[in-house]
PDB file of C-alpha atoms in Angstrom:
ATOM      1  CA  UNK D   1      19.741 -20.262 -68.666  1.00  0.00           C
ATOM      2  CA  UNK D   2      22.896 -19.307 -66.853  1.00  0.00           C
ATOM      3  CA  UNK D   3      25.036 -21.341 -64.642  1.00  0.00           C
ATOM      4  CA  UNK D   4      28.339 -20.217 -62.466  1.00  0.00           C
ATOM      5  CA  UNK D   5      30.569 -22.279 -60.972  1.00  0.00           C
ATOM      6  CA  UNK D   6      32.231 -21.045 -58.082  1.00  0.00           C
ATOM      7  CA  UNK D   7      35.453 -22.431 -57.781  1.00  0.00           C
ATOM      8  CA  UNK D   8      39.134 -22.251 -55.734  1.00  0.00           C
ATOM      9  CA  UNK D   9      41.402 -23.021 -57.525  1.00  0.00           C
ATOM     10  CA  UNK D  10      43.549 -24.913 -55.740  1.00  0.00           C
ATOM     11  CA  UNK D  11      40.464 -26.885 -54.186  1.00  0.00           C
ATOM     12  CA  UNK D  12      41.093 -30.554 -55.232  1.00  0.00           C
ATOM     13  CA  UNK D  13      37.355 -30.932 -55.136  1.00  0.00           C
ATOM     14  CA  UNK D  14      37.359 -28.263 -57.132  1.00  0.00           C
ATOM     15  CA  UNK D  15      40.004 -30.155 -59.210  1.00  0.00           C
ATOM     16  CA  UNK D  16      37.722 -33.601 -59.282  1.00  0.00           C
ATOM     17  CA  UNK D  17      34.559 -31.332 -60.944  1.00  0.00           C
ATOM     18  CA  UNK D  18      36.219 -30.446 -64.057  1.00  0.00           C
ATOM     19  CA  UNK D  19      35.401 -33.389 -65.850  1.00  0.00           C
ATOM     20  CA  UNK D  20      31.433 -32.510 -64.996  1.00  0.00           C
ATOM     21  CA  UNK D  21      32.203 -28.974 -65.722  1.00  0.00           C
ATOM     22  CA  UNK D  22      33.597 -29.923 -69.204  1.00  0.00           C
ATOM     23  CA  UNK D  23      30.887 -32.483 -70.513  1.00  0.00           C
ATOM     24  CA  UNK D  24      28.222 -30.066 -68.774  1.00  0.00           C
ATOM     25  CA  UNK D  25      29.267 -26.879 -71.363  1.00  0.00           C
ATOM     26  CA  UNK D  26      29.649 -29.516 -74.095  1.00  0.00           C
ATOM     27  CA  UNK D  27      26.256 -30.905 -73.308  1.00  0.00           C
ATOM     28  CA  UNK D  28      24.554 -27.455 -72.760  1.00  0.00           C
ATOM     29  CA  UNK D  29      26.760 -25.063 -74.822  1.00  0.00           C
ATOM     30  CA  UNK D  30      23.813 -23.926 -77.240  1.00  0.00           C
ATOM     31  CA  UNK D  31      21.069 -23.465 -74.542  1.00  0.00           C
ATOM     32  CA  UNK D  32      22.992 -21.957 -70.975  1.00  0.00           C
ATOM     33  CA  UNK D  33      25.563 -19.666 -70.279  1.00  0.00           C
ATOM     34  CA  UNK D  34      28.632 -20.544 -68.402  1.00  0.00           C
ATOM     35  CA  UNK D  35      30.722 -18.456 -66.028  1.00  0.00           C
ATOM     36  CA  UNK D  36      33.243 -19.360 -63.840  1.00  0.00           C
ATOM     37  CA  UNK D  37      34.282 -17.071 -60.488  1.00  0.00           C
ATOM     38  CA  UNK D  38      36.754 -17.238 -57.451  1.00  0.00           C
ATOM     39  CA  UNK D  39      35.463 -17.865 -54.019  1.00  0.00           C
ATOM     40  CA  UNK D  40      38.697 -17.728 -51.846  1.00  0.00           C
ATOM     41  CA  UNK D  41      38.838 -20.366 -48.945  1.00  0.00           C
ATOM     42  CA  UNK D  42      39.335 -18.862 -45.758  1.00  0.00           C
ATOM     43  CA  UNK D  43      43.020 -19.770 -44.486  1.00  0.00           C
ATOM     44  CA  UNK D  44      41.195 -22.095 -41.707  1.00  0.00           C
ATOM     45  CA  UNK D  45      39.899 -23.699 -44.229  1.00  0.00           C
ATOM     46  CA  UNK D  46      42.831 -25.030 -45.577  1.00  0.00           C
ATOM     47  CA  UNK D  47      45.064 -28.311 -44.065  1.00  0.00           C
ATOM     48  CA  UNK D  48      47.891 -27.405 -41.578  1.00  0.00           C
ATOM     49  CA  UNK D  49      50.599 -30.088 -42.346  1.00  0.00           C
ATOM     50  CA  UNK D  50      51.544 -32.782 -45.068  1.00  0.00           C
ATOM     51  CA  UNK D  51      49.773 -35.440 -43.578  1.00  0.00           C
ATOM     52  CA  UNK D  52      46.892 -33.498 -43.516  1.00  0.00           C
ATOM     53  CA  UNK D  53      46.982 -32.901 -46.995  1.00  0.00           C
ATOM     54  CA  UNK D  54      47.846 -36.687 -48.064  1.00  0.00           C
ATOM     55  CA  UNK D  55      45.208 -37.395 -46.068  1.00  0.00           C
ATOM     56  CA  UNK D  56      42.369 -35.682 -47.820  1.00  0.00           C
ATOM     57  CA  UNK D  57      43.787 -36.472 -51.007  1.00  0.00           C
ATOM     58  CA  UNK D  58      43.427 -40.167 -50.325  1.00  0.00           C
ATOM     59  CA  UNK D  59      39.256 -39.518 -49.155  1.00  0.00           C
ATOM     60  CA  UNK D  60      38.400 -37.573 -52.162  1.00  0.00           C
ATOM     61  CA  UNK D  61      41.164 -39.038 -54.832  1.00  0.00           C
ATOM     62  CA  UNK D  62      41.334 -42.775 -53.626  1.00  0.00           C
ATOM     63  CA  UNK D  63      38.408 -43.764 -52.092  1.00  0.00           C
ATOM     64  CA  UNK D  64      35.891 -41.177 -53.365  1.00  0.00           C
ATOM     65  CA  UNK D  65      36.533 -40.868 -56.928  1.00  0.00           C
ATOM     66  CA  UNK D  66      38.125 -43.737 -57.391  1.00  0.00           C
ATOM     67  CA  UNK D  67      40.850 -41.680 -59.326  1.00  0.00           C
ATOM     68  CA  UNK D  68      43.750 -44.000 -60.590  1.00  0.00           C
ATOM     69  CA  UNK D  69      46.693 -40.902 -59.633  1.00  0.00           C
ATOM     70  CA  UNK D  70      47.286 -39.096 -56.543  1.00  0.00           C
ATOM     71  CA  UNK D  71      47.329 -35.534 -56.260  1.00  0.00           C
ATOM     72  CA  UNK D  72      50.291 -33.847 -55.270  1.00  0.00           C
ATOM     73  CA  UNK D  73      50.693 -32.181 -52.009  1.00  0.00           C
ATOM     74  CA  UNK D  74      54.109 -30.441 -52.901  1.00  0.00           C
ATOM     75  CA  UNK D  75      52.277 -26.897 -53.222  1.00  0.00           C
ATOM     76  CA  UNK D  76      51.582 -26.806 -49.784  1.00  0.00           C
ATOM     77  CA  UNK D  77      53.652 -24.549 -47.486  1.00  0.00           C
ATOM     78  CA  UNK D  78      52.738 -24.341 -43.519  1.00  0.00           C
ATOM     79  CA  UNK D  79      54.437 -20.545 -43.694  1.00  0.00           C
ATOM     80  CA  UNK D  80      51.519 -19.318 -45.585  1.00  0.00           C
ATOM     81  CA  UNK D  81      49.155 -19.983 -42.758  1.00  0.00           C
ATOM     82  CA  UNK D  82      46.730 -20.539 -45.647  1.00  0.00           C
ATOM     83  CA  UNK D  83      46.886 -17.413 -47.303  1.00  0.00           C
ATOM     84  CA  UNK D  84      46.604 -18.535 -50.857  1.00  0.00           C
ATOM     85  CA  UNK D  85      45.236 -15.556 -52.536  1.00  0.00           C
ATOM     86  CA  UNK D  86      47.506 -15.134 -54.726  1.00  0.00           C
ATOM     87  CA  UNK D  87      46.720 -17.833 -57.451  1.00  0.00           C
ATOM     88  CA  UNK D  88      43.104 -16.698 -57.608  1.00  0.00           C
ATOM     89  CA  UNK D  89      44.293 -13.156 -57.974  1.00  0.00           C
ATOM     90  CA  UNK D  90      46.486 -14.435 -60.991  1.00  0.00           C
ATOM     91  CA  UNK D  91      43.499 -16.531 -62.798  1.00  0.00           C
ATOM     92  CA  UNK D  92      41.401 -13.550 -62.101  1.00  0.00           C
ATOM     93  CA  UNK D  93      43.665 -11.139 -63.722  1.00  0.00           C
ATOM     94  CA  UNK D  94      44.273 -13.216 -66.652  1.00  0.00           C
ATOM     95  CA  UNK D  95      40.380 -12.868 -67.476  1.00  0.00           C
ATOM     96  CA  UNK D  96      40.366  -9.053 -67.269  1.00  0.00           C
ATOM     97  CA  UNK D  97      43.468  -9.394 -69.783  1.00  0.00           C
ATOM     98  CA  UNK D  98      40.995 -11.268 -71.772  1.00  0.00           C
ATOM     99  CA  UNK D  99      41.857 -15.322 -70.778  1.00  0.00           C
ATOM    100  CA  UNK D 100      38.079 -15.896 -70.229  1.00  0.00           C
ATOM    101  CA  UNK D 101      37.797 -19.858 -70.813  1.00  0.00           C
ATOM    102  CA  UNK D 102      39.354 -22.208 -68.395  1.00  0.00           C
ATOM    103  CA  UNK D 103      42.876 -22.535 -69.787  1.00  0.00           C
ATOM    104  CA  UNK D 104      44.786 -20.581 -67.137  1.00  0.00           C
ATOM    105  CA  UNK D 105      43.290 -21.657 -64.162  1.00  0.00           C
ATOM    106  CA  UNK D 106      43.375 -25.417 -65.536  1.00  0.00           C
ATOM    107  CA  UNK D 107      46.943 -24.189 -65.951  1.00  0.00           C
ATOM    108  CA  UNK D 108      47.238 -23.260 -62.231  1.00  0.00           C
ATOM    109  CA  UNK D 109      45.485 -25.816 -61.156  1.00  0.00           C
ATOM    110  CA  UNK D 110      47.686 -28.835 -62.752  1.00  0.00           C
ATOM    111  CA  UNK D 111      50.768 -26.944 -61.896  1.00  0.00           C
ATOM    112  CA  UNK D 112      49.726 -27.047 -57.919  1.00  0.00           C
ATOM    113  CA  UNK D 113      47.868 -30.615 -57.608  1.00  0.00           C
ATOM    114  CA  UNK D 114      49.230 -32.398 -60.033  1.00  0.00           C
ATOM    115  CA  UNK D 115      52.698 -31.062 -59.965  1.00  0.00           C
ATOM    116  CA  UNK D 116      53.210 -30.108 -56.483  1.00  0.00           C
ATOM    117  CA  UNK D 117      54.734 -26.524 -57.761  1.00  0.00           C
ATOM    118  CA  UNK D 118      54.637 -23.325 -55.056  1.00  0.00           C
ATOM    119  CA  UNK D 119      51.409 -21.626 -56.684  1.00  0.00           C
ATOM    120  CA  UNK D 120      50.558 -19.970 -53.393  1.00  0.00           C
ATOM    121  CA  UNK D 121      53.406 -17.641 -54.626  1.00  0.00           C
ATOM    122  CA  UNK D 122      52.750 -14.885 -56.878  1.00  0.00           C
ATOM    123  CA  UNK D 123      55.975 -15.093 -59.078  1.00  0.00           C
ATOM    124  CA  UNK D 124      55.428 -18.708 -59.793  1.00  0.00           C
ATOM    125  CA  UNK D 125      51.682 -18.569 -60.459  1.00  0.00           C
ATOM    126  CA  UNK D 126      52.061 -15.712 -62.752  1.00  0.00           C
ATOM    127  CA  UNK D 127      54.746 -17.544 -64.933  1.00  0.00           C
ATOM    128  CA  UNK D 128      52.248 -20.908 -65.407  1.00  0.00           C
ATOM    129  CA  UNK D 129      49.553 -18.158 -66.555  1.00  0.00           C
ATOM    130  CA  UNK D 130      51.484 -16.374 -68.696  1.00  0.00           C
ATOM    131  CA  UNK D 131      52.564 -19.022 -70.160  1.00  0.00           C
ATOM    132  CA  UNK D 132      48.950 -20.632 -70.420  1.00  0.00           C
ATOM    133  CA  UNK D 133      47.306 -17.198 -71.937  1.00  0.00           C
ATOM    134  CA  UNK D 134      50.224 -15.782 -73.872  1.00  0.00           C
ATOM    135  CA  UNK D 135      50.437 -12.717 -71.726  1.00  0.00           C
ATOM    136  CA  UNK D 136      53.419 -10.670 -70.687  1.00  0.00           C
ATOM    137  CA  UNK D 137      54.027 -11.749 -66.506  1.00  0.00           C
ATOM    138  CA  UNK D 138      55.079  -8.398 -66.081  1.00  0.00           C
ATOM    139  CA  UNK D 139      51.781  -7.081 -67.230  1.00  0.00           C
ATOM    140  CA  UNK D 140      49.961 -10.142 -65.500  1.00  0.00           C
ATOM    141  CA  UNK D 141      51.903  -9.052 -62.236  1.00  0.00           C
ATOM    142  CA  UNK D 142      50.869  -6.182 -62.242  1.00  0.00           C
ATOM    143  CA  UNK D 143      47.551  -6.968 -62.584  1.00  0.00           C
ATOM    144  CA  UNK D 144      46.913  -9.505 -60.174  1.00  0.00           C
ATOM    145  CA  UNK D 145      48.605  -6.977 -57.491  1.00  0.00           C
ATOM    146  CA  UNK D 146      46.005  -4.225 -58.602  1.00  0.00           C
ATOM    147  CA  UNK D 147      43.146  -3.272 -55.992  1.00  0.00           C
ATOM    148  CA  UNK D 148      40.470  -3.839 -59.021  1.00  0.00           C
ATOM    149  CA  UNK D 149      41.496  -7.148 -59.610  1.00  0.00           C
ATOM    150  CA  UNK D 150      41.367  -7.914 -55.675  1.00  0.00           C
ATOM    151  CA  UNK D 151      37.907  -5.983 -55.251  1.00  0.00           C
ATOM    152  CA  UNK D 152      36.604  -8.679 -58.143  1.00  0.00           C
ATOM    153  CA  UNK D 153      37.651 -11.512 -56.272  1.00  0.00           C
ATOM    154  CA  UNK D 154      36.370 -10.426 -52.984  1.00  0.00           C
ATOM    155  CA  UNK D 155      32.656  -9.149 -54.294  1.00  0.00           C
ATOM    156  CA  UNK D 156      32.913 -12.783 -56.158  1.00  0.00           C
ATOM    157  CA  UNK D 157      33.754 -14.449 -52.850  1.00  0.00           C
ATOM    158  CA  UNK D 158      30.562 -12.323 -51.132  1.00  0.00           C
ATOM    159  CA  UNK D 159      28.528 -13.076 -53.588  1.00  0.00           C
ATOM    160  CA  UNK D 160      29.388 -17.404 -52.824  1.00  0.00           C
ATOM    161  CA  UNK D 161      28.408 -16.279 -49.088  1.00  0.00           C
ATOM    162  CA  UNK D 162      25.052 -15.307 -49.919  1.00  0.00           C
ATOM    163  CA  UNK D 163      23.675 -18.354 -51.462  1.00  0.00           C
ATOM    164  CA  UNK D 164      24.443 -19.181 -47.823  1.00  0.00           C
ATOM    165  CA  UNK D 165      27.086 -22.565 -48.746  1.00  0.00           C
ATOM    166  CA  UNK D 166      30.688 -23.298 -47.849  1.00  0.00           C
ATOM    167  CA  UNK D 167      31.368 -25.821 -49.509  1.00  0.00           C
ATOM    168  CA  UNK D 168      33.026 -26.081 -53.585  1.00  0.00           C
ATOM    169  CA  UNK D 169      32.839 -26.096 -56.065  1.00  0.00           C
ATOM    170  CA  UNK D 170      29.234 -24.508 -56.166  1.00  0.00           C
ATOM    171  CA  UNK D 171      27.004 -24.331 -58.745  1.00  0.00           C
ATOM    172  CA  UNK D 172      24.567 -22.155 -59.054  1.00  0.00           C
ATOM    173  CA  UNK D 173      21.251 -22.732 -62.283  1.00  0.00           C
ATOM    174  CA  UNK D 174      19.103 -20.369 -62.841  1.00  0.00           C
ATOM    175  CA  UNK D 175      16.944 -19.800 -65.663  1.00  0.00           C
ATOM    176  CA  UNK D 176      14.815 -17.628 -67.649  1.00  0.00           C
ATOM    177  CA  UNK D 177      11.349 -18.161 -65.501  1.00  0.00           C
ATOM    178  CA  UNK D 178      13.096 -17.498 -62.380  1.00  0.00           C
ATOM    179  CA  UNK D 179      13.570 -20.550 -60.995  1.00  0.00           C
ATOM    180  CA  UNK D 180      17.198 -21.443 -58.941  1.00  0.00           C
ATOM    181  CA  UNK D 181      19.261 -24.766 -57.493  1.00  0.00           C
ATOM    182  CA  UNK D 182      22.463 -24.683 -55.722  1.00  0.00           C
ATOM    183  CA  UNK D 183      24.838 -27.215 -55.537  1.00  0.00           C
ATOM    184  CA  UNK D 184      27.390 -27.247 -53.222  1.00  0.00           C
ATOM    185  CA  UNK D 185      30.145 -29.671 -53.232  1.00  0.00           C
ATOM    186  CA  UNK D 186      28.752 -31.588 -55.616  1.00  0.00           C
ATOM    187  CA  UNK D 187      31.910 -32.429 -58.328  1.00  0.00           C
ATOM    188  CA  UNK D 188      29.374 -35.351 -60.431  1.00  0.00           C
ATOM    189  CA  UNK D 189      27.701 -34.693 -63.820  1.00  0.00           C
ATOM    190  CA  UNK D 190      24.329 -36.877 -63.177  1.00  0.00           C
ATOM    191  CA  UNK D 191      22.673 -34.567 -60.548  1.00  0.00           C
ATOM    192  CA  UNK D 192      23.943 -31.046 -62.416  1.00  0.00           C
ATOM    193  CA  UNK D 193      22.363 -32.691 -65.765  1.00  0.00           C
ATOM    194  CA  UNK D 194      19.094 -33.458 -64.268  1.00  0.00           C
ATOM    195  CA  UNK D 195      18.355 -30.644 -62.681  1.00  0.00           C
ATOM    196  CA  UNK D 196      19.848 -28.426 -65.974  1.00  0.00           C
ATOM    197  CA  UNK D 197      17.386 -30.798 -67.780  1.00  0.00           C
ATOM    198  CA  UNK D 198      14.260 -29.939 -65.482  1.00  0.00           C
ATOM    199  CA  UNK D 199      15.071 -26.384 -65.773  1.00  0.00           C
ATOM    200  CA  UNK D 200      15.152 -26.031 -69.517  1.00  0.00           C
ATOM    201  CA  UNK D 201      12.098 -28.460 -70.053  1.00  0.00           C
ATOM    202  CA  UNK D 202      10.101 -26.405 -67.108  1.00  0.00           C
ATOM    203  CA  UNK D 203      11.218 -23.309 -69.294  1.00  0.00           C
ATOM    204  CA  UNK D 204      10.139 -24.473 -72.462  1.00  0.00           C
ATOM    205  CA  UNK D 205       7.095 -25.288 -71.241  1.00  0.00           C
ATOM    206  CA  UNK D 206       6.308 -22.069 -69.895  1.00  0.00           C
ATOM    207  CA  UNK D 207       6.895 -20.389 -73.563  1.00  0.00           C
ATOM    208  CA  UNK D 208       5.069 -22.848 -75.442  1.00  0.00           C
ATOM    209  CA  UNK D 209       2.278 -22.129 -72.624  1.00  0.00           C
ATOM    210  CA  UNK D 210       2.288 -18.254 -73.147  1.00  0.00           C
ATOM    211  CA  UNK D 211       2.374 -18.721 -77.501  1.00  0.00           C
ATOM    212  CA  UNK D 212      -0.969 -20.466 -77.210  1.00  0.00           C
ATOM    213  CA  UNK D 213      -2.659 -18.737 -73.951  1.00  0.00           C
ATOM    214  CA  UNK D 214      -1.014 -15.580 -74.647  1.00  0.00           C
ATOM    215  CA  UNK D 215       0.143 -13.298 -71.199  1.00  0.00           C
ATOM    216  CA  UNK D 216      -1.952 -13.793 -67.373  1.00  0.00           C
ATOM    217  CA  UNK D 217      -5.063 -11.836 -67.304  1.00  0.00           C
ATOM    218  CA  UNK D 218      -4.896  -8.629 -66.426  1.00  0.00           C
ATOM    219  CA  UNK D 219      -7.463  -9.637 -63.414  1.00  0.00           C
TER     220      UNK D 219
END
């Protein structure tokens, strides 16, 4: 079975799945596969002002997950128009270095939501990765400028489109007898678990149907 979670990284719903994320690999680790990939917000997408910001924080934080701290709206800078690109570039290149778990962007993540630190700039997301993976920035830098690293993110980002969602973090199970279900937006652990637990019991049924029955008739 595989499942991918596509993520932005500086999504706080994004931010409020990680706990499902976690106990979901920890549950599942032995029988599923788990990926991870960018699907950049569009710069509309993202709140205009402060208040805007504060304000969504307090919907999803406050009164939707109950959470006990606020998020931190201190990354946010109205110059950028929304162009945040650049700290999904940087947890993108750290995986082609070889950072494939979820250290760096956790790293990126904190830094921005729960620090309020400028990761919409390049410099400053590169040094939190770095420093997260144990990679040279300079190296880093260079990768997350590279046209291969930005061709990655954007088939990635296509490839969220066609499940035809907007909202994330997505995930998307599929398993072995070619079943699929899509969730998008939803950051709990129940619903992901009970499908997951559907899917591999619908599987395993399937294989202990074809060890006694054998393959479909030919005719």
């Amino acid at each position: 079975m595989k499942i991918t979670y596509y993520l932005e990284v500086l999504s706080s719903w994004c931010h409020w799945s990680e706990p499902a994320w976690s106990a979901l690999k920890l549950r599942y680790g032995h029988q599923a596969k788990f990926e991870w990939r960018v699907a950049l917000m569009n710069p509309d997408d993202f709140p205009v002002s402060i208040a805007q910001v504060e304000w969504f924080y307090r919907r999803s934080g406050n009164t939707t997950m109950k959470s006990p701290y606020m998020l931190n709206p201190g990354w946010f800078e109205a110059a950028r128009k929304g162009d945040y690109r650049a700290p999904n570039l940087v947890i993108e290149a750290a995986r082609g270095l070889g950072a494939e778990d979820d250290t760096v962007r956790l790293a990126v993540t904190h830094a921005a939501l729960r620090e309020g630190k400028k990761m919409g700039d390049l410099d400053q997301a590169v040094a939190v990765a770095a420093k997260a993976a144990h990679l040279s920035p300079k190296k880093l830098k260079a990768a997350a400028q590279s046209s291969e690293v930005a061709k990655r993110v954007a088939v990635s980002t296509a490839e969220f489109h066609t499940h035809r969602i907007s909202q994330r973090p997505a995930f998307i199970l599929e398993d072995d007898i070619g079943d699929k279900a899509v969730f998008s937006g939803v950051v709990r652990f129940e619903p992901l678990a009970a499908a997951i637990d559907t899917m591999l019991s619908d599987t395993a049924a399937y294989a202990a149907h074809k060890a006694h029955f054998g393959g479909p008739p030919a005719q």
